[in-house]
Coordinates of C-alpha atoms and ligand atoms in Angstrom, one line a residue:
M1263 CA 18.0 7.0 -14.3
T1264 CA 14.3 6.7 -14.4
S1265 CA 12.2 4.8 -16.6
S1266 CA 8.7 4.7 -16.7
T1267 CA 7.8 1.6 -19.7
V1268 CA 9.4 -1.4 -18.6
A1269 CA 7.6 -3.8 -17.5
R1270 CA 9.6 -7.3 -17.4
T1271 CA 9.6 -9.6 -14.4
P1272 CA 13.6 -7.8 -12.7
A1273 CA 16.1 -9.8 -12.6
P1274 CA 17.8 -11.0 -9.6
A1275 CA 20.3 -8.5 -8.5
T1276 CA 24.0 -8.5 -8.8
P1277 CA 26.1 -6.4 -8.1
D1278 CA 26.3 -5.2 -10.9
T1279 CA 22.9 -4.6 -12.5
P1280 CA 21.0 -1.9 -11.4
L1281 CA 18.3 -1.8 -8.5
R1282 CA 14.8 -1.7 -10.2
T1283 CA 11.1 -0.8 -8.6
W1284 CA 8.4 -3.7 -9.1
G1285 CA 7.1 -1.4 -11.8
G1286 CA 9.6 -0.4 -13.5
T1287 CA 9.4 3.1 -13.1
H1288 CA 12.9 3.2 -11.3
S1289 CA 16.2 1.9 -11.9
W1290 CA 19.2 2.5 -10.1
Q1291 CA 23.2 1.7 -8.9
P1292 CA 24.1 2.0 -6.2
A1293 CA 27.6 3.5 -4.9
R1294 CA 27.7 -0.2 -2.4
R1295 CA 25.5 -2.5 -1.4
V1296 CA 25.1 -4.4 1.6
A1297 CA 22.9 -7.1 3.2
P1298 CA 23.9 -7.6 7.2
R1299 CA 23.4 -10.7 8.7
D1300 CA 22.2 -9.3 11.8
E1301 CA 21.2 -5.9 14.0
G1302 CA 25.0 -5.7 15.0
E1303 CA 26.3 -5.5 11.8
L1304 CA 23.6 -3.5 10.5
G1305 CA 24.8 -0.8 13.2
T1306 CA 28.3 -1.3 11.3
V1307 CA 27.9 -1.0 8.2
V1308 CA 25.0 2.0 9.0
A1309 CA 28.1 4.0 10.5
G1310 CA 31.4 2.6 8.3
A1311 CA 28.8 4.8 5.3
A1312 CA 28.2 7.6 7.5
A1313 CA 32.1 8.0 8.2
D1314 CA 32.5 7.5 4.6
G1315 CA 30.1 10.1 3.4
L1316 CA 27.4 8.3 1.9
R1317 CA 24.6 8.7 2.9
V1318 CA 22.4 5.7 3.7
R1319 CA 18.6 3.6 1.7
A1320 CA 17.3 0.8 2.8
M1321 CA 15.4 -0.6 0.8
G1322 CA 12.4 -3.9 1.3
A1323 CA 10.6 -5.8 -1.2
G1324 CA 11.1 -2.3 -3.9
H1325 CA 7.2 -2.4 -4.5
S1326 CA 7.2 1.4 -4.4
F1327 CA 6.8 3.5 -7.7
T1328 CA 8.2 6.5 -6.6
A1329 CA 11.9 6.6 -6.2
A1330 CA 11.8 6.4 -1.9
A1331 CA 14.3 3.6 -2.1
V1332 CA 16.8 5.1 -4.7
T1333 CA 19.7 6.1 -3.8
D1334 CA 23.6 6.6 -5.0
G1335 CA 24.8 5.9 -1.8
V1336 CA 24.8 2.6 -0.3
H1337 CA 21.6 0.0 -0.6
V1338 CA 21.0 -1.7 2.5
G1339 CA 19.0 -5.0 1.6
L1340 CA 17.1 -6.5 4.9
D1341 CA 15.8 -10.2 3.5
H1342 CA 18.7 -11.2 6.6
L1343 CA 16.8 -9.6 8.6
S1344 CA 13.5 -11.8 8.9
G1345 CA 10.9 -13.6 11.2
I1346 CA 9.4 -12.7 14.8
E1347 CA 11.8 -11.8 17.3
A1348 CA 9.2 -12.2 20.7
V1349 CA 5.6 -12.8 20.8
T1350 CA 3.9 -10.9 24.3
P1351 CA -0.1 -11.1 24.6
Q1352 CA -2.4 -8.3 26.2
A1353 CA -5.1 -8.1 28.7
D1354 CA -7.7 -7.1 26.2
G1355 CA -6.6 -10.1 23.9
T1356 CA -4.0 -8.0 21.5
S1357 CA -0.6 -9.7 21.4
L1358 CA 2.6 -7.3 20.5
V1359 CA 4.6 -9.2 18.3
T1360 CA 8.1 -8.0 17.5
V1361 CA 9.6 -8.9 14.2
R1362 CA 12.3 -8.4 12.7
A1363 CA 12.6 -5.2 9.9
G1364 CA 13.1 -7.1 6.4
T1365 CA 10.5 -10.0 7.1
R1366 CA 7.9 -10.4 4.2
L1367 CA 4.8 -9.4 4.8
H1368 CA 3.4 -13.0 3.4
H1369 CA 6.4 -14.7 5.6
L1370 CA 5.0 -13.2 8.4
N1371 CA 1.0 -13.9 7.8
R1372 CA 2.1 -17.1 7.7
L1373 CA 4.6 -17.3 10.8
L1374 CA 1.2 -15.1 12.8
A1375 CA -1.1 -17.9 11.7
A1376 CA 1.5 -20.7 13.0
L1377 CA 0.7 -19.0 16.8
G1378 CA -3.5 -18.9 16.7
L1379 CA -2.6 -14.2 15.4
A1380 CA -3.0 -12.1 12.6
M1381 CA -2.7 -8.7 11.4
R1382 CA -6.0 -6.3 12.0
N1383 CA -5.8 -5.0 8.3
L1384 CA -4.1 -5.9 5.0
G1385 CA -3.3 -4.4 1.6
D1386 CA -4.1 -6.2 -1.0
I1387 CA -0.5 -7.7 -2.1
D1388 CA 1.8 -8.9 0.8
R1389 CA 5.0 -8.6 -0.9
Q1390 CA 6.4 -6.4 0.4
S1391 CA 8.7 -5.8 3.9
V1392 CA 7.2 -5.1 6.8
A1393 CA 9.5 -1.7 7.2
G1394 CA 8.7 -1.2 3.5
A1395 CA 4.9 -1.0 3.7
I1396 CA 4.4 1.0 7.1
S1397 CA 7.7 3.7 5.7
T1398 CA 5.1 5.0 3.4
G1399 CA 1.5 4.3 5.0
T1400 CA 0.3 1.3 3.1
H1401 CA -3.3 0.6 4.0
G1402 CA -5.8 -1.5 3.6
T1403 CA -9.5 -0.8 3.3
G1404 CA -11.6 -0.4 6.9
A1405 CA -14.2 2.8 7.8
R1406 CA -13.1 2.3 11.5
L1407 CA -9.4 0.7 11.0
G1408 CA -6.0 2.9 10.1
G1409 CA -3.4 1.7 7.2
L1410 CA -0.3 -0.3 9.0
A1411 CA 1.5 2.1 10.5
T1412 CA -1.0 2.4 12.8
Q1413 CA -0.5 -1.2 14.2
V1414 CA 2.8 -0.5 14.9
R1415 CA 3.4 0.0 18.8
G1416 CA 7.5 0.5 19.1
V1417 CA 10.4 0.3 16.7
R1418 CA 14.1 -0.1 17.1
V1419 CA 16.0 2.0 14.1
V1420 CA 19.7 2.3 13.6
G1421 CA 21.2 6.1 13.8
A1422 CA 24.0 7.2 11.7
D1423 CA 26.2 6.4 14.4
G1424 CA 25.1 2.7 14.3
V1425 CA 23.7 3.4 17.5
V1426 CA 20.4 1.0 18.3
R1427 CA 17.6 2.8 19.5
S1428 CA 14.0 2.3 20.8
A1429 CA 10.8 4.2 20.1
S1430 CA 7.7 3.3 21.3
D1431 CA 4.1 5.1 21.5
A1432 CA 4.1 4.1 25.5
A1433 CA 6.9 6.9 25.4
A1434 CA 5.1 10.6 26.8
P1435 CA 3.9 12.7 24.2
G1436 CA 6.2 15.2 23.2
S1437 CA 9.0 13.5 24.2
P1438 CA 12.5 13.1 21.9
E1439 CA 11.7 8.9 21.8
R1440 CA 7.7 9.8 21.1
E1441 CA 8.9 11.9 18.6
L1442 CA 11.7 9.7 17.4
F1443 CA 8.8 6.9 17.3
E1444 CA 6.2 9.0 14.9
V1445 CA 9.2 9.1 12.4
A1446 CA 10.5 5.9 12.4
R1447 CA 7.1 4.4 12.1
L1448 CA 5.9 6.3 8.8
G1449 CA 9.2 8.2 8.1
L1450 CA 10.6 7.3 4.3
G1451 CA 13.4 6.1 6.7
V1452 CA 14.0 9.3 6.9
A1453 CA 14.7 8.7 11.0
G1454 CA 17.4 5.7 10.3
V1455 CA 17.3 2.1 9.1
L1456 CA 14.8 0.2 10.9
S1457 CA 15.6 -3.2 12.3
A1458 CA 12.6 -4.3 14.1
V1459 CA 9.0 -3.6 14.2
T1460 CA 6.4 -4.1 17.4
L1461 CA 3.1 -4.5 15.6
E1462 CA -0.1 -5.0 17.7
V1463 CA -1.8 -8.2 16.0
V1464 CA -5.5 -9.7 17.1
P1465 CA -6.5 -13.4 17.6
A1466 CA -6.7 -15.4 14.0
F1467 CA -9.9 -15.1 12.6
W1468 CA -12.1 -15.4 9.3
L1469 CA -13.7 -12.8 6.8
R1470 CA -16.9 -13.4 4.6
A1471 CA -15.7 -12.4 1.6
Q1472 CA -19.3 -10.5 -0.8
E1473 CA -18.2 -9.5 -4.2
E1474 CA -20.6 -8.1 -6.4
P1475 CA -21.0 -6.0 -10.0
W1476 CA -23.0 -2.9 -8.9
P1477 CA -23.9 -0.1 -11.0
L1478 CA -21.8 2.3 -9.8
D1479 CA -24.6 4.7 -9.1
R1480 CA -25.6 2.1 -6.6
V1481 CA -22.7 2.5 -4.7
L1482 CA -22.6 6.2 -4.7
E1483 CA -25.6 6.7 -3.4
G1484 CA -25.4 5.0 -0.4
L1485 CA -21.7 5.1 0.1
D1486 CA -21.9 6.3 3.7
E1487 CA -24.0 2.7 4.7
Y1488 CA -21.7 0.8 2.1
V1489 CA -18.7 2.0 4.0
D1490 CA -20.0 2.0 7.2
G1491 CA -22.0 -1.1 7.8
N1492 CA -19.1 -3.0 6.7
D1493 CA -15.5 -3.8 8.2
H1494 CA -13.5 -4.1 4.7
A1495 CA -15.8 -2.2 2.3
E1496 CA -13.8 -1.3 -1.0
F1497 CA -15.0 -1.6 -4.8
Y1498 CA -13.2 -1.1 -8.3
W1499 CA -14.8 1.3 -10.9
F1500 CA -14.4 0.6 -15.0
P1501 CA -13.9 3.7 -16.9
G1502 CA -16.3 4.2 -19.2
T1503 CA -18.7 2.4 -17.3
R1504 CA -21.0 2.9 -14.8
R1505 CA -20.3 -0.5 -13.3
A1506 CA -18.4 -1.2 -10.3
L1507 CA -16.9 -4.7 -8.6
T1508 CA -18.1 -4.3 -4.7
K1509 CA -15.9 -6.0 -2.8
R1510 CA -17.2 -6.6 0.9
N1511 CA -15.8 -8.3 4.0
N1512 CA -16.8 -9.4 7.4
R1513 CA -16.0 -10.7 10.3
A1514 CA -17.6 -14.3 9.9
T1515 CA -18.6 -15.7 13.1
A1516 CA -18.2 -18.9 15.0
D1517 CA -20.5 -20.7 13.1
E1518 CA -20.3 -19.7 9.7
V1519 CA -16.4 -20.9 10.0
E1520 CA -17.8 -24.0 12.1
G1521 CA -20.3 -24.6 8.8
W1522 CA -17.2 -24.2 6.3
A1523 CA -15.7 -26.5 8.1
A1524 CA -18.4 -29.0 8.9
G1525 CA -19.2 -28.8 4.9
R1526 CA -23.1 -27.6 5.8
A1527 CA -24.8 -24.1 5.3
G1528 CA -23.5 -21.7 8.0
A1529 CA -25.8 -19.6 10.3
R1530 CA -26.6 -16.6 8.3
G1531 CA -27.1 -18.8 4.6
V1532 CA -23.6 -18.5 3.5
V1533 CA -23.4 -21.9 1.8
R1534 CA -20.3 -24.3 1.4
T1535 CA -17.6 -21.8 -0.9
A1536 CA -14.8 -23.9 -2.1
G1537 CA -17.0 -23.3 -5.5
A1538 CA -17.1 -19.4 -5.2
R1539 CA -13.4 -19.0 -3.6
A1540 CA -12.6 -21.1 -7.3
R1541 CA -14.7 -18.2 -8.6
A1542 CA -12.8 -15.2 -6.6
L1543 CA -9.7 -16.9 -8.1
L1544 CA -11.1 -17.0 -11.6
D1545 CA -12.0 -13.6 -11.2
E1546 CA -8.4 -12.1 -9.7
E1547 CA -7.2 -13.5 -12.8
V1548 CA -10.4 -11.4 -15.1
L1549 CA -9.3 -8.2 -13.1
S1550 CA -5.3 -8.6 -12.1
N1551 CA -3.5 -12.0 -13.5
G1552 CA -3.7 -14.1 -17.1
V1553 CA -6.3 -12.9 -18.5
F1554 CA -5.8 -9.6 -17.8
E1555 CA -2.5 -9.6 -19.5
V1556 CA -4.3 -10.4 -22.7
A1557 CA -7.0 -8.0 -22.2
N1558 CA -4.5 -5.7 -21.4
R1559 CA -1.8 -6.8 -24.5
L1560 CA -4.8 -6.4 -26.8
A1561 CA -5.6 -2.5 -25.8
F1562 CA -1.6 -1.3 -26.4
A1563 CA -2.0 -3.6 -29.6
A1564 CA -5.6 -1.4 -30.2
P1565 CA -6.6 1.2 -27.6
G1566 CA -9.6 1.7 -29.6
I1567 CA -11.3 -1.5 -28.1
V1568 CA -10.9 -0.7 -24.5
P1569 CA -14.3 0.8 -23.8
R1570 CA -15.7 -2.6 -25.1
L1571 CA -13.0 -4.7 -22.8
N1572 CA -13.7 -3.0 -19.8
A1573 CA -17.3 -3.0 -20.4
V1574 CA -17.0 -7.5 -21.2
S1575 CA -14.6 -7.2 -18.0
A1576 CA -17.6 -5.4 -15.7
R1577 CA -20.0 -7.9 -16.9
A1578 CA -17.8 -10.8 -16.2
L1579 CA -17.3 -10.5 -12.7
G1580 CA -19.3 -12.7 -10.7
A1581 CA -20.9 -11.9 -7.8
K1582 CA -19.9 -14.9 -5.4
T1583 CA -19.8 -15.6 -0.9
Y1584 CA -16.9 -17.2 0.4
L1585 CA -15.5 -17.9 3.5
A1586 CA -11.5 -17.7 4.3
P1587 CA -9.1 -17.1 6.8
S1588 CA -8.4 -13.4 6.7
A1589 CA -4.7 -13.0 5.0
D1590 CA -5.9 -15.4 2.2
V1591 CA -9.2 -12.9 1.6
F1592 CA -7.2 -9.6 1.7
V1593 CA -4.8 -10.4 -0.4
T1594 CA -4.4 -11.5 -4.3
R1595 CA -1.8 -11.6 -6.6
R1596 CA -1.1 -9.1 -8.9
R1597 CA 0.7 -10.4 -12.5
V1598 CA 0.3 -8.1 -15.0
R1599 CA 2.9 -4.9 -14.8
F1600 CA 1.4 -1.8 -13.7
V1601 CA 2.2 2.0 -13.3
E1602 CA -0.3 3.3 -10.0
M1603 CA -0.8 6.9 -8.6
E1604 CA -3.3 6.8 -5.7
Y1605 CA -4.4 10.0 -3.6
A1606 CA -6.0 9.9 0.0
L1607 CA -9.1 12.4 -0.7
P1608 CA -11.1 14.1 2.7
R1609 CA -14.5 11.1 2.7
A1610 CA -16.6 13.8 1.8
A1611 CA -14.9 14.5 -1.9
L1612 CA -15.5 10.6 -3.4
R1613 CA -18.4 11.5 -5.4
P1614 CA -16.9 14.5 -6.9
V1615 CA -14.0 13.5 -7.7
L1616 CA -15.0 10.7 -9.5
D1617 CA -17.3 12.4 -11.3
D1618 CA -15.3 14.9 -12.9
L1619 CA -12.6 11.9 -13.2
D1620 CA -15.6 10.3 -15.5
A1621 CA -15.4 13.3 -17.2
W1622 CA -12.6 14.2 -18.4
L1623 CA -11.8 9.7 -19.3
R1624 CA -14.9 10.5 -21.3
A1625 CA -14.2 13.8 -22.8
S1626 CA -10.3 12.9 -23.7
G1627 CA -10.6 9.1 -24.9
E1628 CA -7.5 7.9 -22.7
P1629 CA -7.5 4.2 -23.7
V1630 CA -7.4 3.1 -19.6
P1631 CA -7.2 -0.8 -19.1
F1632 CA -7.2 -1.7 -15.7
P1633 CA -10.1 0.4 -13.2
V1634 CA -10.1 2.9 -10.7
E1635 CA -9.7 1.5 -7.2
V1636 CA -11.5 3.1 -4.4
R1637 CA -10.8 2.2 -0.6
F1638 CA -11.1 3.6 3.0
A1639 CA -9.4 4.5 6.3
A1640 CA -10.5 6.3 9.8
A1641 CA -8.8 9.2 10.7
D1642 CA -5.8 8.2 12.4
D1643 CA -2.8 10.6 14.3
V1644 CA 0.1 9.0 13.2
W1645 CA 2.0 12.2 12.0
L1646 CA 2.9 11.9 7.8
S1647 CA -0.4 9.3 7.6
T1648 CA -2.6 10.0 4.6
A1649 CA -5.7 9.3 6.6
H1650 CA -4.1 12.0 9.3
G1651 CA -6.6 14.2 11.0
R1652 CA -9.4 12.7 8.3
E1653 CA -11.9 10.6 7.2
T1654 CA -10.3 8.9 4.2
A1655 CA -11.3 8.0 0.6
Y1656 CA -8.3 6.3 -1.5
V1657 CA -8.7 7.1 -5.1
A1658 CA -6.0 4.7 -6.8
V1659 CA -5.1 5.1 -10.4
H1660 CA -3.7 2.3 -12.4
Q1661 CA -2.1 1.9 -16.3
Y1662 CA -0.8 -1.2 -18.3
A1663 CA 3.0 -0.7 -17.6
P1664 CA 3.6 -0.5 -21.1
M1665 CA 1.2 1.8 -22.2
P1666 CA 1.4 5.8 -21.7
Y1667 CA 0.4 6.7 -18.2
Q1668 CA 1.4 10.8 -18.0
R1669 CA -1.9 12.1 -19.2
Y1670 CA -4.0 10.2 -17.6
F1671 CA -1.9 10.4 -14.2
S1672 CA -1.6 14.4 -14.4
A1673 CA -5.3 15.0 -14.9
A1674 CA -6.1 13.0 -12.2
E1675 CA -4.1 14.4 -10.1
Q1676 CA -4.9 18.0 -10.9
I1677 CA -8.7 16.6 -9.8
F1678 CA -7.2 15.0 -6.8
A1679 CA -5.3 18.0 -5.7
A1680 CA -8.0 20.5 -6.5
A1681 CA -9.9 18.5 -3.7
G1682 CA -7.2 18.0 -0.8
G1683 CA -5.6 15.0 -1.6
R1684 CA -2.7 13.4 -0.6
P1685 CA -0.8 11.2 -2.2
H1686 CA 0.2 7.4 -1.2
W1687 CA 4.2 8.3 -0.6
G1688 CA 5.0 4.8 -2.6
K1689 CA 3.2 5.8 -5.2
M1690 CA 3.5 8.0 -8.5
H1691 CA 2.8 12.0 -8.1
T1692 CA 4.6 15.0 -8.9
R1693 CA 3.5 16.8 -5.4
T1694 CA 6.8 18.9 -2.9
A1695 CA 6.8 19.5 0.4
E1696 CA 5.9 23.1 -0.6
Y1697 CA 2.2 21.7 -1.1
L1698 CA 2.3 18.4 1.6
A1699 CA 3.2 21.7 4.3
D1700 CA -0.3 22.2 4.3
H1701 CA -1.6 18.5 4.9
Y1702 CA 1.3 17.4 7.6
P1703 CA 3.5 18.6 10.1
L1704 CA 6.6 18.8 8.5
A1705 CA 8.4 21.4 10.9
D1706 CA 8.0 18.8 13.7
V1707 CA 9.4 16.0 11.2
A1708 CA 12.4 18.3 10.4
R1709 CA 12.7 19.1 13.7
V1710 CA 12.9 15.2 14.7
R1711 CA 15.2 14.4 11.8
A1712 CA 17.8 17.6 12.9
A1713 CA 18.2 15.7 15.9
V1714 CA 18.6 12.6 14.9
D1715 CA 20.7 13.1 11.3
P1716 CA 22.0 16.2 11.9
D1717 CA 24.3 15.1 8.4
G1718 CA 21.4 14.1 5.9
V1719 CA 23.0 10.5 6.2
F1720 CA 18.7 9.4 5.6
R1721 CA 18.1 12.0 3.2
N1722 CA 17.5 11.0 -0.9
D1723 CA 16.6 13.5 -3.6
Y1724 CA 13.0 11.5 -3.2
T1725 CA 12.8 12.6 0.3
D1726 CA 14.4 16.1 -0.1
T1727 CA 11.7 16.6 -3.0
V1728 CA 8.5 15.6 -0.9
L1729 CA 9.4 16.8 3.0
G1730 CA 12.2 19.4 2.3
T1731 CA 16.1 19.3 4.0
A1732 CA 16.1 18.7 7.4
D1733 CA 17.2 22.4 7.5
S1734 CA 14.7 23.7 5.6
S1735 CA 11.5 25.4 6.8
T1736 CA 8.5 24.6 4.7
D1737 CA 6.2 26.3 6.8
Ligands
FAD258 C1 1.7 -4.5 -6.8 C2 1.1 -3.3 -5.7 C3 0.4 -3.7 -4.3 C4 0.5 -2.6 -3.5 N1 -0.6 -2.5 -2.8 C5 -0.6 -1.4 -1.9 C6 -2.0 -1.5 -1.2 O1 -2.8 -2.6 -1.4 N2 -1.9 -0.6 -0.4 C7 -0.8 0.0 -0.3 O2 -0.9 1.0 0.1 N3 -0.1 0.1 -0.9 C8 -0.2 -0.7 -2.1 N4 1.3 -0.8 -2.4 C9 2.6 0.4 -2.7 C10 3.6 -0.5 -1.0 O3 3.1 -0.9 -0.3 C11 4.6 0.4 -1.0 O4 4.6 1.3 -1.8 C12 5.7 0.4 0.2 O5 6.3 0.8 0.6 C13 6.7 -1.1 -0.6 O6 7.4 -1.7 0.7 P1 8.6 -2.7 0.4 O7 9.1 -3.1 1.1 O8 8.5 -2.8 -1.0 O9 9.0 -1.3 0.6 P2 10.2 0.1 -0.3 O10 9.8 0.5 -1.7 O11 11.3 -1.2 -0.6 O12 10.3 0.7 0.5 C14 9.9 2.1 0.4 C15 10.6 3.1 1.1 O13 10.6 2.5 2.6 C16 12.1 2.6 3.0 N5 12.5 1.3 4.1 C17 12.7 0.1 3.6 N6 13.2 -0.6 4.8 C18 13.3 0.2 5.3 C19 14.3 0.2 7.2 N7 14.6 -1.1 6.9 N8 14.2 1.0 7.7 C20 14.2 2.2 7.3 N9 13.3 2.5 5.6 C21 13.2 1.4 5.3 C22 12.9 2.8 2.0 O14 13.7 3.6 1.8 C23 12.0 3.1 0.8 O15 11.6 4.7 1.0 C24 2.0 -2.1 -3.8 C25 2.6 -1.9 -4.3 C26 2.9 -2.3 -5.4 C27 4.0 -2.6 -6.7

C-alpha cells in the first residue's frame, strides 16, 4: 500500500501496526517480523525464512522515501545489532572501525567521539542506521569526498543459507569476494543482510561553519571556486527568489579550536561563537523545524502566499560563523515532515538544470515552501554509487508532506533526467532498470546476485524495478 500524504510521527511498531517510512510515503504489513539479538540468530532467521519460501528485507531507520525496505515476506529489524566491535589504527592515522550493521549514525558518532575518532563526511541527519545509509548511497557534501559507501572497507553479510560471509576491498579486483563487497556495500540489500560494516574513520576534527545568504547568481558564477575552495560546500536556493543560503564548512585549525576553548578570537579572526551556534540553531528553526512548520502550515492553508514566505525566509537567515565538532556541524534536526526527490547530476549540468527548474517554477506558479538543496561529491568507483565515475552535483527538491508534490517532482524529474541525472536510491523517483542500465554496471550486479542469491530471497518490488531481477539482462 502506498500513501503520499501522511505526515504524523509514526507510532512505535507492534506486530499489528503497519510499518511505514519516515516521510509517510509507504506503509506495509510483512508476513513475519524478526529482531535477532545477534549475528548467529540473524543467520538462523534468514535461513528459516528462505526455507519457508519467504523473501527477506532488513530495515534500518525507515528513512528511505522509496519502497527500498518494503516487503511482504520477513522484515528483519536490526536494532539489537548495535555498537562497535573492533578498532584497528592504521599507519596513515586513519582507523578501521567494525560496527554492527544496525548501529544508528548518532550512536556511532558518539562512540567514535569517545575514541577521538570521527566519520570523514556525513549527510545532514544522523537518524539512519549504518547499513541502511550505505545501502542507498547516502552522502553529504564535499567536492573531494565521496558518500558513506566510499568509507566502507569491509562487510559481513548473511546469505540465504544463513552463512555469514566476509568481503573487503582488499580482495583482488574481479574476484568473487571483491564483487560481493561491491554489491553489499551499496546494493539495497540484494546481496544479503549486512551484519557488520568496517568503516575507515579519521581522527576527530572540528569544522569552521560559515553560513551566509548570497544572491544565487553569485554562487553560480563562482561555482568552481565555491565548491573546490571549501572542504564541504552546499547551498539552499529559495524557489521564486534569486537568493540562496550558502554553507561552507572547513576543517578548523588547532589554533582556532584552542581559541574557541580559551574564549578568545581564533587565529583567523573567528570570534568565540556560542552566539553564532545559537543563531545557527535558530536558523535551523527557520529552515527545518518549529518556525518552518508554521510557515509550511500557512503555505498549506494559503498556497498563494508561498512566494512572499520564501522571500521572507531567504532574508530571515543571517550570516554566521561558528566552530563545532564535525558531527555537530554536519548534522541538523529535521522535525518538519517532507517528501523528497534528489538527483545526482554531472556537475557541469547544474546551472542549466537550476535555470530550467526556476523557469518551470515561475511559469507554473507551483507553491513550494521548501528550499532546493544543492550538494557536491567527488567521482568514485563504487558500482552503484550515484557519483560513480563523475564529479557530481546533487539537487534535491522537497515538499511539505501534506501538500501535493506530484506535479513539481514530475517536472523536476524530467529536467534532471534530460541532464543525465541519477536518482538517489532512497528518495522518490520513477526511473527503472532500463534507464539506470545506462548509468550503472547492472549486468555485473545481476551476475553477483545470481551467484549469491540464486533464489531471489533478497529481492523486493523496488529492487526488481530499479535493478531488474537477477536473471534478467538489462544490457
Ligand atoms: C530527514 C531525512 C534526511 C535525509 N538526509 C540525507 C542526506 O543528507 N543525504 C543522503 O544521501 N540521504 C539522506 N536521506 C536519505 C537516507 O539517508 C536514506 O534513505 C537511508 O537509506 C536511510 O537509512 P535507514 O537506516 O533509514 O535505511 P532504510 O530506509 O530502513 O533502508 C534502506 C535500504 O537499506 C536496506 N537495509 C537496511 N539495513 C540493512 C542491512 N542490515 N542489510 C542489508 N540491507 C539493509 C533496506 O532493505 C533498504 O533497501 C535522508 C532521509 C530523511 C528522511
